[in-house]
Amino acid sequence: MAFPTETVYGLGARADRPEAVAKIFEAKRRPTFDPLIAHFPSAQAVREWAQMDARSERLAQCFWPGPLTIVLPRLHRGGVPRIPDLVTSGLDTVGVRVPDQPLALALLSDLEFPVAAPSANPFGYVSPTTAQHVREGLGEKVDFVLDGGPCLVGVESTIVDLTSKVARLLRPGGLPREALEEQLGQSLPWDGFRPPVTTEAPGMLESHYSPDVGVEVFESAAELTARAHELAGRCAILSPEGLDAPCLELVVLGQGTAMAVALFATLRRLDRMDTGKILALLPGTEGIGLAVRDRLFRAARSRLGAR
Ligand code: AMP
Ligand code: MG
């Protein structure tokens, strides 16, 4: 079933049953080398399935429930991993999270197992932030959609890998990187939006979060405006602030949380309009801006043939 979280809607199945998890991959057409995040009602529940240490306990205390996924070693019972290979793509680690959404927490609290869930959309397309987005994308492929209204964060969770001595940022997301850096006492570099496609974070493919219409990204309003003139205004513009450029539709996303909340719904809406192109002015890297930049880069890069 699909269910709301504060980040995006998830497509969930019991994480301890490979035959259930297989249906997620099938419905999404998601490649199985892309591991899923396991969702829990509390840090206490996580402790029975994954290896927490002092560092993860601290982050859990500070940020759960919330938009933070922690990659930890998985626990075994009787020599068998409690979270099966299909969830982790065969890695001996698992991404775990406690979502901050009342319906999701109520659901998870009623279960004796974690729920594996990626975003509830066809693989590679823009993530869903309403129940209707889920229906539009997956239709009959999903038995049930729990409707919790629009997601309050709007971009996926921040993923941090705590399986080695130096923590690593695997994906910028809803929890600002700065907050994590402060608690960890180390910096978490993000290398210019070109994460490697490796088994470290196999799902971080470049062709994610992409609408069908072409997206182009710009660092400055001047460059974007020049491009809009070149297109004779046959474009939609997405910008953190107002700007003066010819276009069919200007969407001012605003700053901070508001920007993230509106991002995916706006990309979907513009994708349905016949605007030719979407030109996006990139926000700064501070706070949730880093995640929004990342998603815009990926939406743009898919047009270069990665999809
Ligand atoms: P989502 O697409 O939001 O379900 O996020 C899942 C992503 O989390 C994957 O695409 C990976 O990038 C990351 N992930 C999940 N589990 C692991 C893991 N064990 N090790 C590294 N990255 C992981
Ligand atoms: Mg996804």
Short mmCIF file of C-alpha atoms and ligand atoms in Angstrom, two decimals:
data_model
loop_
_atom_site.label_atom_id
_atom_site.label_comp_id
_atom_site.label_asym_id
_atom_site.label_seq_id
_atom_site.Cartn_x
_atom_site.Cartn_y
_atom_site.Cartn_z
CA MET A 1 0.00 0.00 0.00
CA ALA A 2 1.00 3.61 -0.46
CA PHE A 3 1.19 5.83 2.61
CA PRO A 4 2.13 9.41 3.40
CA THR A 5 5.34 10.48 5.09
CA GLU A 6 6.50 14.03 5.73
CA THR A 7 8.95 13.77 2.80
CA VAL A 8 7.05 12.10 -0.06
CA TYR A 9 4.47 9.30 -0.38
CA GLY A 10 5.95 5.83 0.01
CA LEU A 11 5.00 2.51 -1.54
CA GLY A 12 5.29 0.09 1.35
CA ALA A 13 5.55 -3.65 1.91
CA ARG A 14 6.67 -5.64 4.92
CA ALA A 15 10.43 -5.42 4.91
CA ASP A 16 11.02 -8.93 6.25
CA ARG A 17 9.22 -10.68 3.36
CA PRO A 18 11.07 -10.77 0.03
CA GLU A 19 7.92 -11.85 -1.82
CA ALA A 20 6.14 -8.71 -0.61
CA VAL A 21 9.12 -6.48 -1.33
CA ALA A 22 9.36 -7.91 -4.85
CA LYS A 23 5.96 -6.39 -5.62
CA ILE A 24 7.32 -2.92 -4.94
CA PHE A 25 10.04 -3.32 -7.55
CA GLU A 26 7.48 -4.70 -9.97
CA ALA A 27 4.97 -1.87 -9.52
CA LYS A 28 7.63 0.84 -9.80
CA ARG A 29 9.74 -0.91 -12.43
CA ARG A 30 12.61 -0.17 -10.13
CA PRO A 31 15.90 -1.99 -10.70
CA THR A 32 16.76 -4.31 -7.81
CA PHE A 33 20.27 -2.88 -7.45
CA ASP A 34 18.57 0.16 -5.90
CA PRO A 35 18.09 -0.54 -2.15
CA LEU A 36 14.98 0.48 -0.21
CA ILE A 37 14.68 2.39 3.04
CA ALA A 38 13.15 0.50 5.99
CA HIS A 39 10.65 2.53 8.02
CA PHE A 40 10.13 2.10 11.77
CA PRO A 41 7.86 3.64 14.44
CA SER A 42 10.75 4.41 16.82
CA ALA A 43 14.48 4.16 17.42
CA GLN A 44 13.70 1.34 19.81
CA ALA A 45 12.17 -0.68 17.01
CA VAL A 46 15.20 0.03 14.81
CA ARG A 47 17.53 -1.49 17.42
CA GLU A 48 16.09 -4.93 16.81
CA TRP A 49 16.85 -4.89 13.11
CA ALA A 50 19.97 -2.76 12.68
CA GLN A 51 23.14 -2.09 14.66
CA MET A 52 22.89 1.26 16.43
CA ASP A 53 25.98 2.82 18.02
CA ALA A 54 26.60 5.97 20.04
CA ARG A 55 26.69 8.13 16.93
CA SER A 56 23.44 6.83 15.46
CA GLU A 57 21.74 7.00 18.86
CA ARG A 58 22.64 10.65 19.04
CA LEU A 59 21.28 11.43 15.57
CA ALA A 60 18.15 9.40 16.32
CA GLN A 61 17.62 11.36 19.50
CA CYS A 62 18.03 14.69 17.71
CA PHE A 63 16.26 14.05 14.42
CA TRP A 64 13.77 11.17 14.68
CA PRO A 65 11.01 11.18 13.87
CA GLY A 66 12.11 13.20 10.86
CA PRO A 67 13.53 13.35 7.33
CA LEU A 68 16.80 11.55 8.09
CA THR A 69 17.76 8.09 6.83
CA ILE A 70 20.73 6.45 8.53
CA VAL A 71 22.65 3.64 6.83
CA LEU A 72 23.67 1.07 9.48
CA PRO A 73 24.93 -2.52 9.58
CA ARG A 74 21.99 -4.93 9.48
CA LEU A 75 21.46 -7.39 12.31
CA HIS A 76 21.37 -11.18 11.89
CA ARG A 77 19.37 -13.78 13.74
CA GLY A 78 20.42 -17.42 13.58
CA GLY A 79 22.94 -16.50 10.89
CA VAL A 80 20.24 -14.99 8.68
CA PRO A 81 19.98 -11.23 8.08
CA ARG A 82 16.76 -9.87 9.55
CA ILE A 83 16.34 -7.48 6.63
CA PRO A 84 16.53 -9.52 3.43
CA ASP A 85 18.88 -8.92 0.51
CA LEU A 86 16.12 -7.67 -1.74
CA VAL A 87 15.66 -4.64 0.52
CA THR A 88 19.39 -3.87 0.81
CA SER A 89 20.43 -4.90 -2.71
CA GLY A 90 22.61 -7.52 -1.10
CA LEU A 91 24.56 -5.00 0.99
CA ASP A 92 25.17 -5.90 4.62
CA THR A 93 23.85 -2.47 5.56
CA VAL A 94 20.36 -1.05 5.67
CA GLY A 95 18.92 2.46 5.39
CA VAL A 96 16.55 3.10 8.30
CA ARG A 97 14.20 5.93 9.14
CA VAL A 98 11.41 6.97 11.53
CA PRO A 99 9.06 9.25 9.57
CA ASP A 100 7.42 12.28 11.15
CA GLN A 101 3.86 11.84 9.90
CA PRO A 102 0.97 10.91 12.20
CA LEU A 103 -0.69 8.39 9.86
CA ALA A 104 2.64 6.76 9.02
CA LEU A 105 3.57 6.48 12.70
CA ALA A 106 0.14 5.07 13.58
CA LEU A 107 0.51 2.47 10.84
CA LEU A 108 4.08 1.52 11.74
CA SER A 109 3.29 1.33 15.45
CA ASP A 110 0.64 -1.30 14.75
CA LEU A 111 3.09 -3.61 12.98
CA GLU A 112 5.66 -6.03 14.31
CA PHE A 113 7.90 -5.55 11.31
CA PRO A 114 9.44 -2.58 9.47
CA VAL A 115 7.99 -1.34 6.19
CA ALA A 116 10.29 -1.10 3.20
CA ALA A 117 9.24 1.82 1.05
CA PRO A 118 10.62 3.82 -1.84
CA SER A 119 8.71 6.75 -3.26
CA ALA A 120 5.32 5.71 -4.67
CA ASN A 121 5.95 6.60 -8.31
CA PRO A 122 7.20 4.91 -11.47
CA PHE A 123 10.99 4.67 -11.26
CA GLY A 124 12.73 7.81 -12.46
CA TYR A 125 9.72 10.12 -12.47
CA VAL A 126 8.99 13.03 -10.11
CA SER A 127 8.22 11.82 -6.56
CA PRO A 128 4.59 12.04 -5.33
CA THR A 129 3.68 14.53 -2.62
CA THR A 130 -0.09 13.89 -2.62
CA ALA A 131 -2.28 10.77 -2.71
CA GLN A 132 -3.52 11.88 -6.10
CA HIS A 133 0.03 11.92 -7.50
CA VAL A 134 0.30 8.28 -6.42
CA ARG A 135 -2.92 7.37 -8.21
CA GLU A 136 -1.83 9.22 -11.33
CA GLY A 137 1.50 7.42 -11.47
CA LEU A 138 0.74 3.90 -10.26
CA GLY A 139 -3.01 3.55 -10.81
CA GLU A 140 -4.19 -0.02 -10.37
CA LYS A 141 -0.72 -1.22 -9.48
CA VAL A 142 -1.25 -0.13 -5.92
CA ASP A 143 -4.00 -1.77 -3.85
CA PHE A 144 -4.52 1.03 -1.38
CA VAL A 145 -3.46 4.65 -0.90
CA LEU A 146 -3.62 6.06 2.62
CA ASP A 147 -4.38 9.76 2.13
CA GLY A 148 -2.67 12.05 4.63
CA GLY A 149 -2.90 15.23 2.55
CA PRO A 150 0.09 17.01 1.01
CA CYS A 151 3.56 16.18 2.39
CA LEU A 152 4.93 18.87 4.69
CA VAL A 153 8.62 18.54 3.73
CA GLY A 154 8.23 17.71 0.06
CA VAL A 155 11.66 16.28 -0.81
CA GLU A 156 13.12 12.91 0.14
CA SER A 157 15.05 12.26 3.34
CA THR A 158 18.67 13.19 3.83
CA ILE A 159 20.75 9.98 3.82
CA VAL A 160 23.86 9.66 5.96
CA ASP A 161 26.10 6.59 6.02
CA LEU A 162 27.36 5.74 9.51
CA THR A 163 28.97 2.40 8.67
CA SER A 164 32.49 3.80 8.71
CA LYS A 165 34.43 6.05 11.05
CA VAL A 166 33.87 9.13 8.95
CA ALA A 167 30.20 9.73 8.27
CA ARG A 168 29.24 10.38 4.66
CA LEU A 169 26.37 12.24 3.10
CA LEU A 170 24.77 9.95 0.49
CA ARG A 171 21.87 12.20 -0.48
CA PRO A 172 20.95 15.76 0.50
CA GLY A 173 17.31 15.92 1.57
CA GLY A 174 14.72 17.26 3.96
CA LEU A 175 17.04 17.53 6.96
CA PRO A 176 19.57 20.34 6.40
CA ARG A 177 23.15 19.11 6.13
CA GLU A 178 24.29 21.80 8.59
CA ALA A 179 22.18 20.29 11.38
CA LEU A 180 23.85 16.91 10.88
CA GLU A 181 27.33 18.39 10.69
CA GLU A 182 26.79 20.14 13.97
CA GLN A 183 25.74 16.93 15.76
CA LEU A 184 28.44 14.79 14.15
CA GLY A 185 31.21 17.31 14.67
CA GLN A 186 32.51 16.80 11.14
CA SER A 187 31.82 18.24 7.73
CA LEU A 188 29.71 16.34 5.19
CA PRO A 189 30.94 17.34 1.76
CA TRP A 190 28.65 17.04 -1.25
CA ASP A 191 30.61 16.94 -4.45
CA GLY A 192 28.90 19.25 -6.85
CA PHE A 193 25.89 17.09 -7.64
CA ARG A 194 27.71 14.28 -9.36
CA PRO A 195 27.40 11.41 -6.93
CA PRO A 196 28.97 8.26 -8.33
CA VAL A 197 26.66 5.48 -9.41
CA THR A 198 28.14 2.71 -7.29
CA THR A 199 26.98 0.22 -4.73
CA GLU A 200 27.54 2.86 -2.06
CA ALA A 201 24.26 4.54 -2.92
CA PRO A 202 23.20 2.64 -5.98
CA GLY A 203 19.93 4.46 -6.32
CA MET A 204 21.54 7.80 -6.84
CA LEU A 205 21.19 7.57 -10.58
CA GLU A 206 21.39 10.78 -12.49
CA SER A 207 18.06 10.27 -14.20
CA HIS A 208 15.89 10.76 -11.14
CA TYR A 209 13.05 13.10 -10.36
CA SER A 210 12.55 13.98 -13.98
CA PRO A 211 9.48 15.29 -15.75
CA ASP A 212 9.05 14.47 -19.43
CA VAL A 213 9.48 18.07 -20.56
CA GLY A 214 13.10 19.25 -20.78
CA VAL A 215 14.50 21.01 -17.71
CA GLU A 216 17.47 23.40 -17.90
CA VAL A 217 19.15 24.79 -14.79
CA PHE A 218 20.91 28.14 -14.30
CA GLU A 219 23.15 29.65 -11.63
CA SER A 220 22.19 33.25 -12.38
CA ALA A 221 19.03 35.13 -13.29
CA ALA A 222 20.91 36.84 -16.15
CA GLU A 223 21.80 33.54 -17.84
CA LEU A 224 18.28 32.23 -17.40
CA THR A 225 16.77 35.42 -18.81
CA ALA A 226 19.03 35.27 -21.87
CA ARG A 227 17.90 31.70 -22.52
CA ALA A 228 14.23 32.68 -22.13
CA HIS A 229 14.73 35.35 -24.81
CA GLU A 230 16.40 32.80 -27.05
CA LEU A 231 13.30 30.60 -26.69
CA ALA A 232 11.12 33.64 -27.43
CA GLY A 233 9.33 33.03 -24.15
CA ARG A 234 8.24 29.48 -25.03
CA CYS A 235 9.14 28.16 -21.61
CA ALA A 236 8.06 27.97 -18.00
CA ILE A 237 10.32 29.45 -15.33
CA LEU A 238 10.91 28.10 -11.83
CA SER A 239 12.68 30.49 -9.50
CA PRO A 240 13.23 31.10 -5.78
CA GLU A 241 12.44 34.78 -6.40
CA GLY A 242 10.62 36.92 -8.93
CA LEU A 243 12.47 37.80 -12.14
CA ASP A 244 11.77 39.62 -15.36
CA ALA A 245 12.01 37.23 -18.31
CA PRO A 246 9.62 36.29 -21.11
CA CYS A 247 7.76 33.03 -20.42
CA LEU A 248 4.42 31.24 -20.52
CA GLU A 249 4.39 30.75 -16.76
CA LEU A 250 6.55 32.04 -13.94
CA VAL A 251 6.49 30.05 -10.69
CA VAL A 252 8.13 31.73 -7.71
CA LEU A 253 9.01 28.90 -5.34
CA GLY A 254 10.17 31.09 -2.46
CA GLN A 255 12.89 30.12 0.00
CA GLY A 256 13.56 27.34 2.50
CA THR A 257 10.81 24.92 3.41
CA ALA A 258 8.24 26.54 1.11
CA MET A 259 10.50 25.95 -1.89
CA ALA A 260 10.92 22.24 -1.13
CA VAL A 261 7.22 21.71 -0.41
CA ALA A 262 6.20 23.17 -3.77
CA LEU A 263 8.95 21.68 -5.95
CA PHE A 264 7.59 18.31 -7.08
CA ALA A 265 3.95 19.36 -7.42
CA THR A 266 5.10 22.29 -9.55
CA LEU A 267 7.26 20.11 -11.80
CA ARG A 268 4.26 17.83 -12.32
CA ARG A 269 1.94 20.70 -13.14
CA LEU A 270 4.38 22.27 -15.60
CA ASP A 271 4.96 18.86 -17.16
CA ARG A 272 1.26 18.69 -18.04
CA MET A 273 1.26 22.16 -19.62
CA ASP A 274 2.71 22.51 -23.07
CA THR A 275 5.51 24.91 -22.19
CA GLY A 276 8.29 23.49 -24.34
CA LYS A 277 10.94 23.80 -21.65
CA ILE A 278 11.27 24.40 -17.93
CA LEU A 279 14.05 26.84 -17.01
CA ALA A 280 15.00 26.67 -13.33
CA LEU A 281 17.06 29.16 -11.34
CA LEU A 282 19.08 27.16 -8.80
CA PRO A 283 18.80 28.08 -5.11
CA GLY A 284 21.89 28.37 -2.89
CA THR A 285 23.37 25.36 -1.11
CA GLU A 286 22.30 26.45 2.38
CA GLY A 287 19.77 24.39 4.34
CA ILE A 288 17.17 22.62 2.23
CA GLY A 289 18.44 24.52 -0.82
CA LEU A 290 21.06 21.78 -1.26
CA ALA A 291 18.37 19.13 -1.75
CA VAL A 292 16.33 21.32 -4.11
CA ARG A 293 19.45 22.03 -6.19
CA ASP A 294 20.21 18.32 -6.31
CA ARG A 295 16.71 17.40 -7.52
CA LEU A 296 16.75 20.14 -10.16
CA PHE A 297 20.16 19.00 -11.42
CA ARG A 298 18.91 15.45 -11.75
CA ALA A 299 15.71 16.53 -13.48
CA ALA A 300 17.85 18.45 -15.96
CA ARG A 301 20.49 15.79 -16.48
CA SER A 302 18.04 13.12 -17.58
CA ARG A 303 17.60 15.03 -20.80
CA LEU A 304 21.21 14.38 -21.64
CA GLY A 305 20.31 10.82 -22.42
CA ALA A 306 20.67 9.13 -19.03
CA ARG A 307 17.04 8.15 -18.96
P1 AMP B 1 14.26 6.17 -2.07
O1 AMP B 1 14.47 6.20 -3.55
O2 AMP B 1 13.78 7.46 -1.49
O3 AMP B 1 13.53 4.97 -1.61
O4 AMP B 1 15.70 6.06 -1.40
C1 AMP B 1 16.42 4.90 -1.42
C2 AMP B 1 17.84 5.29 -1.56
O5 AMP B 1 18.50 5.16 -0.31
C3 AMP B 1 18.59 4.37 -2.47
O6 AMP B 1 18.40 4.76 -3.80
C4 AMP B 1 20.01 4.52 -1.98
O7 AMP B 1 20.61 5.63 -2.58
C5 AMP B 1 19.83 4.79 -0.50
N1 AMP B 1 20.06 3.60 0.30
C6 AMP B 1 19.15 2.78 0.83
N2 AMP B 1 19.73 1.77 1.51
C7 AMP B 1 21.05 1.95 1.39
C8 AMP B 1 22.18 1.23 1.84
N3 AMP B 1 22.10 0.11 2.56
N4 AMP B 1 23.38 1.71 1.52
C9 AMP B 1 23.49 2.86 0.80
N5 AMP B 1 22.47 3.58 0.35
C10 AMP B 1 21.25 3.13 0.63
MG MG B 2 12.34 7.56 -5.46
#
